[in-house]
Protein backbone atom coordinates (compact mmCIF):
# COMPACT_ATOMS: atom_id res chain seq x y z
CA LEU A 1 8.01 -9.35 5.69
CA ALA A 2 6.08 -10.92 2.81
CA VAL A 3 2.46 -9.73 2.69
CA TYR A 4 -0.37 -11.47 0.87
CA GLN A 5 -3.97 -10.34 0.36
CA ASP A 6 -6.25 -13.23 -0.61
CA GLY A 7 -3.25 -15.02 -2.06
CA VAL A 8 -1.96 -11.99 -4.01
CA ARG A 9 1.55 -10.85 -3.14
CA MET A 10 1.35 -7.19 -2.06
CA ASN A 11 5.11 -6.52 -1.96
CA GLU A 12 5.94 -4.16 -4.80
CA ALA A 13 8.50 -5.41 -7.32
CA PHE A 14 10.55 -2.22 -6.88
CA GLY A 15 12.32 -2.79 -3.56
CA ASP A 16 9.78 -5.30 -2.15
CA THR A 17 8.10 -2.43 -0.28
CA VAL A 18 4.50 -2.70 0.96
CA ASN A 19 1.97 0.11 0.64
CA TRP A 20 0.19 -0.40 3.95
CA ASP A 21 -2.16 2.51 3.17
CA VAL A 22 -4.01 0.64 0.39
CA LEU A 23 -6.50 -1.76 1.99
CA PRO A 24 -9.44 -0.47 4.11
CA SER A 25 -9.05 -1.98 7.58
CA ASN A 26 -12.81 -2.56 7.81
CA ALA A 27 -12.54 -4.96 4.81
CA ILE A 28 -10.15 -7.30 6.64
CA GLY A 29 -11.79 -10.53 7.71
CA SER A 30 -8.78 -12.23 9.27
CA LEU A 31 -5.00 -11.97 9.65
CA ASN A 32 -2.60 -14.88 9.86
CA LEU A 33 1.02 -14.22 10.80
CA VAL A 34 3.43 -17.01 9.83
CA PRO A 35 6.70 -16.51 11.76
CA GLY A 36 10.13 -17.50 10.59
CA SER A 37 11.69 -17.74 7.16
CA ASN A 38 9.82 -19.97 4.72
CA PRO A 39 10.78 -20.18 1.02
CA LEU A 40 7.15 -20.93 0.12
CA PHE A 41 6.36 -17.23 0.64
CA GLY A 42 8.97 -16.01 -1.82
CA LEU A 43 11.35 -13.09 -1.48
CA ASP A 44 11.63 -10.81 1.53
CA ALA A 45 10.14 -13.32 3.97
CA LEU A 46 13.05 -13.53 6.43
CA GLY A 47 10.88 -11.89 9.08
CA GLY A 48 7.87 -14.05 8.31
CA ALA A 49 4.73 -13.71 6.21
CA LEU A 50 1.41 -11.99 6.78
CA SER A 51 -1.68 -13.46 5.13
CA ILE A 52 -4.69 -11.12 4.90
CA ARG A 53 -8.12 -12.48 4.04
CA THR A 54 -10.82 -10.02 3.07
CA LYS A 55 -14.54 -10.16 3.68
CA ASP A 56 -17.19 -11.04 1.11
CA GLY A 57 -20.96 -11.04 0.93
CA PHE A 58 -21.21 -14.59 2.25
CA THR A 59 -19.09 -14.05 5.37
CA ALA A 60 -20.00 -10.42 6.21
CA PRO A 61 -23.65 -9.67 5.45
CA GLY A 62 -25.26 -6.43 6.57
CA GLY A 63 -24.07 -2.84 6.77
CA ARG A 64 -21.84 -1.01 9.21
CA GLY A 65 -20.43 2.50 9.47
CA SER A 66 -18.33 4.66 11.76
CA VAL A 67 -17.40 8.32 12.15
CA ARG A 68 -14.55 9.53 14.35
CA ALA A 69 -12.99 12.93 14.92
CA GLY A 70 -10.10 14.24 16.96
CA SER A 71 -7.44 16.86 17.45
CA PHE A 72 -5.47 18.59 14.69
CA GLY A 73 -8.39 18.48 12.27
CA ARG A 74 -8.51 14.70 12.16
CA TYR A 75 -11.62 12.84 11.03
CA ASP A 76 -12.19 9.27 9.90
CA ILE A 77 -15.23 7.94 8.03
CA GLY A 78 -15.70 4.26 7.23
CA ALA A 79 -18.58 2.23 5.80
CA GLU A 80 -19.17 -1.29 4.57
CA SER A 81 -22.07 -3.27 3.15
CA GLY A 82 -22.42 -6.92 2.23
CA GLY A 83 -25.13 -9.35 1.27
CA ARG A 84 -26.14 -12.33 -0.81
CA ARG A 85 -29.01 -13.42 -2.98
CA GLY A 86 -29.01 -17.10 -3.75
CA ALA A 87 -25.61 -18.13 -5.06
CA PHE A 88 -24.43 -14.54 -5.60
CA GLY A 89 -22.91 -12.18 -3.04
CA TYR A 90 -21.42 -8.71 -2.90
CA TYR A 91 -19.29 -6.72 -0.49
CA LEU A 92 -18.19 -3.08 -0.59
CA ALA A 93 -16.05 -1.15 1.91
CA GLY A 94 -14.46 2.27 1.88
CA SER A 95 -12.81 4.74 4.22
CA LEU A 96 -11.66 8.34 4.24
CA THR A 97 -9.16 9.71 6.75
CA SER A 98 -7.88 13.27 6.82
CA GLU A 99 -5.89 15.37 9.29
CA ASP A 100 -3.85 18.56 9.44
CA GLY A 101 -1.10 16.87 11.44
CA TRP A 102 0.26 18.01 14.83
CA ARG A 103 3.25 19.64 13.13
CA ASP A 104 3.14 22.62 10.82
CA HIS A 105 2.58 21.92 7.11
CA SER A 106 1.77 18.24 7.72
CA PRO A 107 -1.64 17.42 6.22
CA SER A 108 -2.49 13.89 5.05
CA THR A 109 -5.50 12.38 3.31
CA VAL A 110 -6.09 8.64 2.87
CA ARG A 111 -8.84 7.31 0.57
CA LYS A 112 -9.39 3.54 0.27
CA LEU A 113 -11.95 1.35 -1.50
CA PHE A 114 -12.50 -2.41 -1.69
CA GLY A 115 -15.21 -4.36 -3.49
CA ASP A 116 -15.93 -8.04 -4.03
CA ALA A 117 -18.48 -9.88 -6.18
CA GLY A 118 -18.79 -13.61 -5.68
CA TRP A 119 -20.59 -16.75 -6.76
CA ARG A 120 -20.76 -19.85 -4.60
CA GLY A 121 -21.95 -23.25 -5.77
CA THR A 122 -22.04 -26.64 -4.12
CA ASP A 123 -18.42 -27.48 -4.88
CA SER A 124 -17.06 -24.29 -6.43
CA GLN A 125 -16.59 -20.62 -5.66
CA VAL A 126 -15.50 -17.60 -7.74
CA ASN A 127 -14.67 -14.12 -6.40
CA ILE A 128 -13.72 -11.00 -8.33
CA SER A 129 -12.35 -8.17 -6.20
CA PHE A 130 -11.10 -4.62 -6.68
CA THR A 131 -8.74 -2.73 -4.38
CA GLY A 132 -8.12 0.98 -4.94
CA ALA A 133 -6.47 3.83 -3.08
CA SER A 134 -5.51 7.45 -3.71
CA ASN A 135 -3.52 8.84 -0.80
CA ASP A 136 -1.67 12.09 -0.11
CA LEU A 137 0.78 11.62 2.77
CA THR A 138 3.06 14.10 4.50
CA ALA A 139 5.96 13.06 6.71
CA ASN A 140 8.24 15.98 7.48
CA GLY A 141 11.71 15.08 8.69
CA PRO A 142 13.46 15.83 11.99
CA ALA A 143 14.09 19.39 13.15
CA PRO A 144 17.00 20.92 15.12
CA GLU A 145 16.57 21.08 18.88
CA GLU A 146 17.04 24.86 18.86
CA LEU A 147 14.05 25.23 16.53
CA LEU A 148 11.88 22.90 18.61
CA ASP A 149 12.73 24.86 21.76
CA GLU A 150 11.11 27.88 20.12
CA ASP A 151 8.18 26.03 18.52
CA TYR A 152 7.66 22.32 19.12
CA GLU A 153 5.31 22.02 16.12
CA ALA A 154 7.79 23.58 13.67
CA VAL A 155 9.36 21.76 10.73
CA PHE A 156 12.82 22.57 9.45
CA THR A 157 12.02 22.50 5.73
CA TYR A 158 8.94 21.54 3.73
CA PRO A 159 7.21 20.05 1.82
CA ASP A 160 7.89 16.34 2.24
CA GLU A 161 5.03 14.63 0.42
CA THR A 162 4.28 11.18 -0.95
CA ASP A 163 1.29 10.49 -3.19
CA ASN A 164 0.31 6.84 -3.66
CA ASP A 165 -2.25 5.63 -6.21
CA VAL A 166 -3.04 1.91 -6.50
CA ALA A 167 -5.62 -0.10 -8.44
CA MET A 168 -5.75 -3.91 -8.32
CA LEU A 169 -8.12 -6.43 -9.87
CA ALA A 170 -8.03 -10.04 -8.65
CA VAL A 171 -9.92 -13.22 -9.50
CA LYS A 172 -10.00 -16.09 -7.02
CA LEU A 173 -11.21 -19.62 -7.84
CA GLN A 174 -11.87 -22.66 -5.69
CA GLY A 175 -13.24 -26.01 -6.76
CA ARG A 176 -13.55 -29.47 -5.27
CA ARG A 177 -13.49 -32.51 -7.52
CA ASP A 178 -12.96 -36.23 -7.10
CA TYR A 179 -9.22 -35.82 -7.64
CA GLY A 180 -8.91 -33.12 -4.96
CA GLN A 181 -9.34 -29.42 -4.33
CA LEU A 182 -8.07 -26.81 -6.77
CA ASP A 183 -7.36 -23.23 -5.64
CA GLY A 184 -6.17 -20.42 -7.87
CA VAL A 185 -5.82 -16.66 -7.99
CA ALA A 186 -4.83 -14.24 -10.76
CA TYR A 187 -4.33 -10.49 -10.48
CA TYR A 188 -3.29 -7.28 -12.21
CA ARG A 189 -2.06 -4.26 -10.24
CA SER A 190 -1.12 -0.75 -11.31
CA SER A 191 0.62 1.49 -8.79
CA ALA A 192 2.17 4.93 -8.92
CA SER A 193 4.09 6.81 -6.24
CA ARG A 194 5.20 10.43 -6.42
CA THR A 195 7.48 12.11 -3.87
CA PHE A 196 8.26 15.80 -3.46
CA ASN A 197 10.93 16.74 -0.93
CA GLY A 198 12.02 20.35 -0.41
CA ASP A 199 15.33 20.77 1.44
CA ALA A 200 17.75 23.48 2.35
CA LEU A 201 20.98 22.96 0.46
CA ASP A 202 23.44 20.86 2.45
CA VAL A 203 26.88 22.45 2.08
CA ASP A 204 29.95 21.48 4.10
CA ASP A 205 31.75 24.25 5.97
CA ASP A 206 34.90 23.81 3.91
CA GLU A 207 33.05 24.04 0.57
CA THR A 208 32.89 27.17 -1.52
CA TYR A 209 29.36 27.77 -2.71
CA ASP A 210 28.26 30.86 -4.59
CA SER A 211 24.91 29.81 -6.10
CA GLU A 212 21.92 32.09 -5.71
CA PHE A 213 19.75 29.09 -4.74
CA PRO A 214 19.77 28.11 -1.04
CA ALA A 215 17.41 25.13 -1.43
CA ILE A 216 16.59 22.21 -3.69
CA ASN A 217 13.44 20.31 -4.66
CA ASN A 218 13.84 16.56 -5.17
CA ARG A 219 11.08 14.77 -7.04
CA SER A 220 10.59 11.12 -7.92
CA HIS A 221 7.93 9.21 -9.83
CA THR A 222 7.65 5.41 -9.70
CA ARG A 223 5.15 3.52 -11.87
CA THR A 224 4.71 -0.24 -11.72
CA GLN A 225 2.51 -2.59 -13.72
CA SER A 226 2.42 -6.08 -12.21
CA ALA A 227 0.51 -9.29 -12.82
CA GLY A 228 0.64 -12.86 -11.67
CA PHE A 229 -1.15 -16.05 -10.78
CA THR A 230 -0.84 -18.94 -8.36
CA GLY A 231 -2.44 -22.36 -8.37
CA GLN A 232 -2.57 -25.22 -5.90
CA LEU A 233 -3.91 -28.76 -6.02
CA SER A 234 -4.45 -30.55 -2.71
CA ARG A 235 -5.61 -34.11 -2.19
CA ARG A 236 -6.38 -35.87 1.06
CA LYS A 237 -7.10 -39.51 0.36
CA PRO A 238 -5.46 -42.70 1.59
CA LEU A 239 -2.58 -43.98 -0.50
CA ALA A 240 -1.46 -47.60 -0.18
CA GLY A 241 -3.57 -47.94 2.94
CA ARG A 242 -2.01 -44.94 4.69
CA ASP A 243 -3.12 -41.37 5.35
CA ASN A 244 -1.89 -39.05 2.64
CA ASN A 245 -1.84 -35.28 2.18
CA LEU A 246 -0.59 -34.19 -1.24
CA VAL A 247 -0.08 -30.52 -2.13
CA ILE A 248 1.23 -29.29 -5.49
CA GLY A 249 1.46 -25.59 -6.25
CA ALA A 250 3.06 -23.06 -8.56
CA GLY A 251 3.11 -19.31 -8.90
CA LEU A 252 4.39 -16.59 -11.20
CA ASP A 253 4.71 -12.85 -10.55
CA THR A 254 5.96 -10.41 -13.17
CA ALA A 255 6.31 -6.64 -13.14
CA ALA A 256 7.73 -3.69 -15.03
CA THR A 257 8.77 -0.53 -13.17
CA ARG A 258 9.76 2.90 -14.42
CA PHE A 259 11.54 5.26 -12.03
CA ASP A 260 12.22 8.95 -12.73
CA PHE A 261 14.03 11.45 -10.52
CA ASN A 262 14.97 15.10 -10.85
CA SER A 263 16.40 17.91 -8.71
CA GLU A 264 15.38 21.54 -9.07
CA TRP A 265 17.12 24.55 -7.55
CA ALA A 266 14.77 26.47 -5.25
CA TYR A 267 14.39 29.50 -3.00
CA LEU A 268 13.46 29.43 0.70
CA THR A 269 10.56 31.28 2.27
CA ASP A 270 10.78 32.86 5.72
CA ASP A 271 9.40 29.65 7.31
CA ARG A 272 11.77 27.45 5.22
CA GLY A 273 9.34 26.29 2.57
CA THR A 274 10.70 25.97 -0.96
CA ILE A 275 9.77 27.98 -4.04
CA ALA A 276 10.47 26.44 -7.43
CA SER A 277 12.92 28.23 -9.70
CA GLY A 278 12.38 26.30 -12.92
CA THR A 279 16.10 25.51 -13.09
CA PHE A 280 16.95 21.81 -12.87
CA ASP A 281 20.20 20.14 -11.93
């Protein structure tokens, strides 16, 4: 699935993954799902494309807020505010979600922020937006049935954490002239993802293993710097006495990714958490 936010491709260059935890849901103005494979949407669009349009001060004036709470220590706070003065408009939205998780050792915290500053003239419009997120997610893996029979909330080993940090700046332009309408967007995005997975050592029955370490900590760190732009010229005027719809567009996305990984021998606690040893494989 190819995902676009205000014309900016949100699929990461490293694996075409999408960080769905980045954009505050209260900042979404509309969603457009385009089914089927279409080469216009670039790589990873065999399942279709999702186009997300955000709010701005011209389309979403006023302020709104919400507070929700639930089981397992869960709470969710969201707020947004938008407005305009003359040709200028602003919009700001943010949300904070936190929970302990229904399983042991499974807390998660999601922090998201979106802002937009815009100018709108008679035939032109300019928007500058910022999208930021700093999220700590826990997703412990499956547990043996025998363990769940004793305690359904138990996890086999922990931790299993993913920390995502994203910051994106985008500029969107739109102008109408005698020769047609020109649309363009340029962006820069910096993203970082850290994972920490503590596991009991997986040893086959027929293997001989005499290490003092019964567990291992696997860590990864992925950093990506990406930038790009797209432009489109559309013209709807009769040509040779016939209706005509001309669209010309081009886009460029570029990125550099660094990926690091290491494994560290570890000890197990009584409830199968891992303790670092300082010895790396």
